[in-house]
Short mmCIF file of C-alpha atoms in Angstrom, two decimals:
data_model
loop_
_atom_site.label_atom_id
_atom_site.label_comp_id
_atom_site.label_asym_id
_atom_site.label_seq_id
_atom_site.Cartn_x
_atom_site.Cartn_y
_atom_site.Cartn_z
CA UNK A 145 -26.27 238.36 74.92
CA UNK A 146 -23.31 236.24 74.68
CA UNK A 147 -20.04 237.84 75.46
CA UNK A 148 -17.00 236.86 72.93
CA UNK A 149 -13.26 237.37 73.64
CA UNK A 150 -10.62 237.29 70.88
CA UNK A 151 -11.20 235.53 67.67
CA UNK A 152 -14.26 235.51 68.10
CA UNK A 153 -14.67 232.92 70.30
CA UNK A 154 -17.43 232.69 72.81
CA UNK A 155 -16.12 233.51 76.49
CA UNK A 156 -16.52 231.12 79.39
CA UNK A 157 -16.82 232.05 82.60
CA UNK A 158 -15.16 229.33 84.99
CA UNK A 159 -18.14 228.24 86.72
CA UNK A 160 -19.45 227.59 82.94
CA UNK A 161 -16.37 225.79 81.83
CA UNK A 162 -16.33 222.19 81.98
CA UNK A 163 -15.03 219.97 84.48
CA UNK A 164 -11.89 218.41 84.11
CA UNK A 165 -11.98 214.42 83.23
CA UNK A 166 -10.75 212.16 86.56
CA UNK A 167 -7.09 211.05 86.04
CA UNK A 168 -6.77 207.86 84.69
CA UNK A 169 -4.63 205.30 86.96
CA UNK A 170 -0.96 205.18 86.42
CA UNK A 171 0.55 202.48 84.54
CA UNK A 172 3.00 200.50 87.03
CA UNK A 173 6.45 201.87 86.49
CA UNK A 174 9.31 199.06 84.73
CA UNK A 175 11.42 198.55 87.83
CA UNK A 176 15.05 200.26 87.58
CA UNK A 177 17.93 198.51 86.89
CA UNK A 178 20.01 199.69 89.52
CA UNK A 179 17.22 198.08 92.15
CA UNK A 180 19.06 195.04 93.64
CA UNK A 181 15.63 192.94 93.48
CA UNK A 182 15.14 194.22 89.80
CA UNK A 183 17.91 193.48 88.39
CA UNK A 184 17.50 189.93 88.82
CA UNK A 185 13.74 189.93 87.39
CA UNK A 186 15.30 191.51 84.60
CA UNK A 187 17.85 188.97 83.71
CA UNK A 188 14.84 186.33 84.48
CA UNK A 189 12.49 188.22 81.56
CA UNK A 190 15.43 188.25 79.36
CA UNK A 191 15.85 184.75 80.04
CA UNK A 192 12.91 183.15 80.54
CA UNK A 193 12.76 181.41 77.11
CA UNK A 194 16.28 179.93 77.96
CA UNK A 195 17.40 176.53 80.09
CA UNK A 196 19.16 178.91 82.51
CA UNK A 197 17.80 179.95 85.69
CA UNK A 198 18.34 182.49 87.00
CA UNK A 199 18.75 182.24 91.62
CA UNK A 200 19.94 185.68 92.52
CA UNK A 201 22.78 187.74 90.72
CA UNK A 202 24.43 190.45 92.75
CA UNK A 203 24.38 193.73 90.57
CA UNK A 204 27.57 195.32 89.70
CA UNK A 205 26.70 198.33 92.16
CA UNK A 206 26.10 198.55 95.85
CA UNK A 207 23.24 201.03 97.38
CA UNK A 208 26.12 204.47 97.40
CA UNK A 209 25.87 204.41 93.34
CA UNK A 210 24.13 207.56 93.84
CA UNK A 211 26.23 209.29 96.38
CA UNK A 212 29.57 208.58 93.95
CA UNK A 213 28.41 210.79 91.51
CA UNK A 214 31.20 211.76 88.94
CA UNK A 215 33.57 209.13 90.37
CA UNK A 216 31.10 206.83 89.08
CA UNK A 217 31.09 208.00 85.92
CA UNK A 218 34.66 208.62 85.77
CA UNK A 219 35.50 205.16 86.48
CA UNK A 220 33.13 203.75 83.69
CA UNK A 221 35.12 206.24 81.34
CA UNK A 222 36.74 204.34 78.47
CA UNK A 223 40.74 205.05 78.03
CA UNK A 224 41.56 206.99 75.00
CA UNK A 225 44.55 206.61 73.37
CA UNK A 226 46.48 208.53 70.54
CA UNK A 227 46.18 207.28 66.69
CA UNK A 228 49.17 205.50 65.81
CA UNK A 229 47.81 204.93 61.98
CA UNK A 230 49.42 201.50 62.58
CA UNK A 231 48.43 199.23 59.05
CA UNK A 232 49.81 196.19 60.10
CA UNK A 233 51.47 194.33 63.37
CA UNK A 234 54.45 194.38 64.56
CA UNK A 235 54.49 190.39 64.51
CA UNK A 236 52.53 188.41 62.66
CA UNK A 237 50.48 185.82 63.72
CA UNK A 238 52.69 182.20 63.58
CA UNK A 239 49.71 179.63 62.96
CA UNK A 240 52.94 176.69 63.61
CA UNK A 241 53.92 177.88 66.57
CA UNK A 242 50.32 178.29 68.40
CA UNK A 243 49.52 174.89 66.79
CA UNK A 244 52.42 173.10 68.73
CA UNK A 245 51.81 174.73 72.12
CA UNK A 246 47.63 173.72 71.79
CA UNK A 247 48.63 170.43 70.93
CA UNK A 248 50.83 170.19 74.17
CA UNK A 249 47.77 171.60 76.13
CA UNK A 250 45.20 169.01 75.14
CA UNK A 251 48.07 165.87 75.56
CA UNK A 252 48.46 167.19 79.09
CA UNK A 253 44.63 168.37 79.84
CA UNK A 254 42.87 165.31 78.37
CA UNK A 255 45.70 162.26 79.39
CA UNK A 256 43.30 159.83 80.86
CA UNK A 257 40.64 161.30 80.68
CA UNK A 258 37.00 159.08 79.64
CA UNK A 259 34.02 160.77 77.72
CA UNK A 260 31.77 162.36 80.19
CA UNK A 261 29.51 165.05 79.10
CA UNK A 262 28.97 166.27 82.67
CA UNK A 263 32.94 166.80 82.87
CA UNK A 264 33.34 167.98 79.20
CA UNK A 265 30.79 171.12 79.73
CA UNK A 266 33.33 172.38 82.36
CA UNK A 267 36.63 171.14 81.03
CA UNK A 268 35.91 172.67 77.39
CA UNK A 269 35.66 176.23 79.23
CA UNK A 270 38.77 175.56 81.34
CA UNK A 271 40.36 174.48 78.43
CA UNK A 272 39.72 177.55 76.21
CA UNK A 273 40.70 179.60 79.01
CA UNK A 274 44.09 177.88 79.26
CA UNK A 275 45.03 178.09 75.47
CA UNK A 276 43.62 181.98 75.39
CA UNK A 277 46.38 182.64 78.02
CA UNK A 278 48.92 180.69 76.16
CA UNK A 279 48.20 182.04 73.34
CA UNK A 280 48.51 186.11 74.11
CA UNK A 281 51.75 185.03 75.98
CA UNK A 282 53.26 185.09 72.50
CA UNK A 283 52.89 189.06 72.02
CA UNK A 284 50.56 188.98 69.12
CA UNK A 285 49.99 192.99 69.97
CA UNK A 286 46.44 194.18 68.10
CA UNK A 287 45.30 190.81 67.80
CA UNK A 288 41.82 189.70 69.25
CA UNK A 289 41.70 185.74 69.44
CA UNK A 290 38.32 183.09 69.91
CA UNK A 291 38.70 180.03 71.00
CA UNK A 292 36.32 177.08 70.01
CA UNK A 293 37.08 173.48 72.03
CA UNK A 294 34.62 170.90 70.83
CA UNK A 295 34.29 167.65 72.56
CA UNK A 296 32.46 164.91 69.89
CA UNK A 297 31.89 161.49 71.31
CA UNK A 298 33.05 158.64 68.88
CA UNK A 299 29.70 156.60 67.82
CA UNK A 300 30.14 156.09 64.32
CA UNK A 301 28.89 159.12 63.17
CA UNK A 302 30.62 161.80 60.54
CA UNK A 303 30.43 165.39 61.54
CA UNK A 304 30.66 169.01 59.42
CA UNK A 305 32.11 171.73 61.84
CA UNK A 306 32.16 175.16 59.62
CA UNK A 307 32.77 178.78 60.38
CA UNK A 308 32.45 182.27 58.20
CA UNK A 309 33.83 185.13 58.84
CA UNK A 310 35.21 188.35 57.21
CA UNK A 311 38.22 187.85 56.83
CA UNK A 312 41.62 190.04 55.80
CA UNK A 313 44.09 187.62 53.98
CA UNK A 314 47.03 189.56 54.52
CA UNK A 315 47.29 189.30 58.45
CA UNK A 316 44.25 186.71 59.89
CA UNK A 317 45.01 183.33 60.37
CA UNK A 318 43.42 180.36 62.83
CA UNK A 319 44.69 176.77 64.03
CA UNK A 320 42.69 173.80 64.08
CA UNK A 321 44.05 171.30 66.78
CA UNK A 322 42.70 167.58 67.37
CA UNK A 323 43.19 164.81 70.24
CA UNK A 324 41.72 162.21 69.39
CA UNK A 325 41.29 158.77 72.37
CA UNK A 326 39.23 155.56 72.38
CA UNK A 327 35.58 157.15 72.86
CA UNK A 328 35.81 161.07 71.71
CA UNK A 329 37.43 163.42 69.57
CA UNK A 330 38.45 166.75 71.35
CA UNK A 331 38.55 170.03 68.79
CA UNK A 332 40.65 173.22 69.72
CA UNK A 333 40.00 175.93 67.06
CA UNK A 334 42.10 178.95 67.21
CA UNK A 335 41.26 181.99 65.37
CA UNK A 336 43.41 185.46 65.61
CA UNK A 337 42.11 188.52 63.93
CA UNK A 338 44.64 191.46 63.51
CA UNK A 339 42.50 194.94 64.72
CA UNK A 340 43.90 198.05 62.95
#
C-alpha cells in the first residue's frame, strides 16, 4: 500500500527519489572591467570593426580600487550646485569678435604651411584645441562650444559641408572661418550653444 502525504500526493522515501541531474559546465565568466588585461580586450571587442588598434591602454584605476572604498566613490561624485533659474547669459555670445580672433589663429598656425595629410590629421586637432581655449577666454559663462577645422585640398573639386542641430534663436550662434593658400582650403567652424 502506497503511503500519501499532503495533497494527496504519493510520498517518497529518499532512497526512492530520483537522482539529481550532473551540473552542467559553467559558462566562462565576461572578464571584469576593472582587470588591467581586460580592459584592453574590451576596448579591442568594441573596436574591432574600426581602423584603430588598440596596443595596451592603462585603465583609469590601479590594483588598491578595492581597498579605497568610499573615497572611491566619493571622488567619482558629481558636484551639485544650487538652481539659479538663470533664462539667459549674462553675455551673449559675439559671433564678430570670435570670428576675428579664429581668423588670427589660422594666419599664424597655417603661414607656410604645404598640404600634407599626414601633418593636417594632427594640426586640425591642435588647432581646435587652440581656438577652444581662445574662445572660453572670452567669458561666455553657460556656454558649451564644438569646434570643427576641416582641411580640403584644392583639386578642382566643389564641396557641400552641412550641419543640423536644435537650435534656440534667441541665444545660439556659430562662426565659420576660412584660410584659404595655393593647394588647400582650411575650415574653422565655431558653434556656441547657451545651456540653461
Amino acid at each position: 500500500m502506497e503511503k500519501r502525504g499532503r495533497g494527496g500526493k504519493p510520498f517518497l522515501s529518499p532512497a526512492s527519489q530520483p537522482q539529481p541531474t550532473p551540473p552542467q559546465p559553467r559558462r566562462e565568466r565576461r572578464p571584469s572591467m576593472f582587470e588591467r588585461e581586460a580592459y584592453t580586450q574590451i576596448l579591442r571587442e568594441r573596436l574591432r570593426e574600426s581602423i584603430h588598434d588598440v596596443q595596451y591602454v592603462e585603465p583609469p584605476f590601479d590594483d588598491s580600487i578595492a581597498d579605497l572604498g568610499k573615497e572611491w566613490k566619493s571622488a567619482l561624485a558629481k558636484l551639485k550646485f544650487a538652481n539659479s533659474y538663470r533664462m539667459e547669459p549674462l553675455k551673449k555670445f559675439q559671433a564678430h569678435s570670435v570670428e576675428t580672433k579664429v581668423q588670427q589663429i589660422l594666419k599664424e598656425s597655417l603661414k607656410d604651411v604645404k598640404y600634407d595629410d599626414k601633418v593636417f590629421s594632427h594640426l586640425s586637432l591642435e588647432l581646435a584645441d587652440r581656438i577652444l581655449s581662445a574662445v572660453k577666454e572670452f567669458g561666455y559663462h553657460r556656454y558649451k562650444f564644438i569646434i570643427k577645422v576641416l582641411f580640403i585640398q584644392k583639386t578642382g573639386q566643389a564641396i557641400n559641408i552641412a550641419s543640423r542641430w536644435i537650435w534656440d534663436v534667441a541665444w545660439d550662434s556659430w562662426v565659420a572661418v576660412k584660410q584659404e593658400t595655393e593647394t588647400y582650403v582650411a575650415l574653422a567652424l565655431v558653434f556656441a550653444l547657451y545651456c540653461e
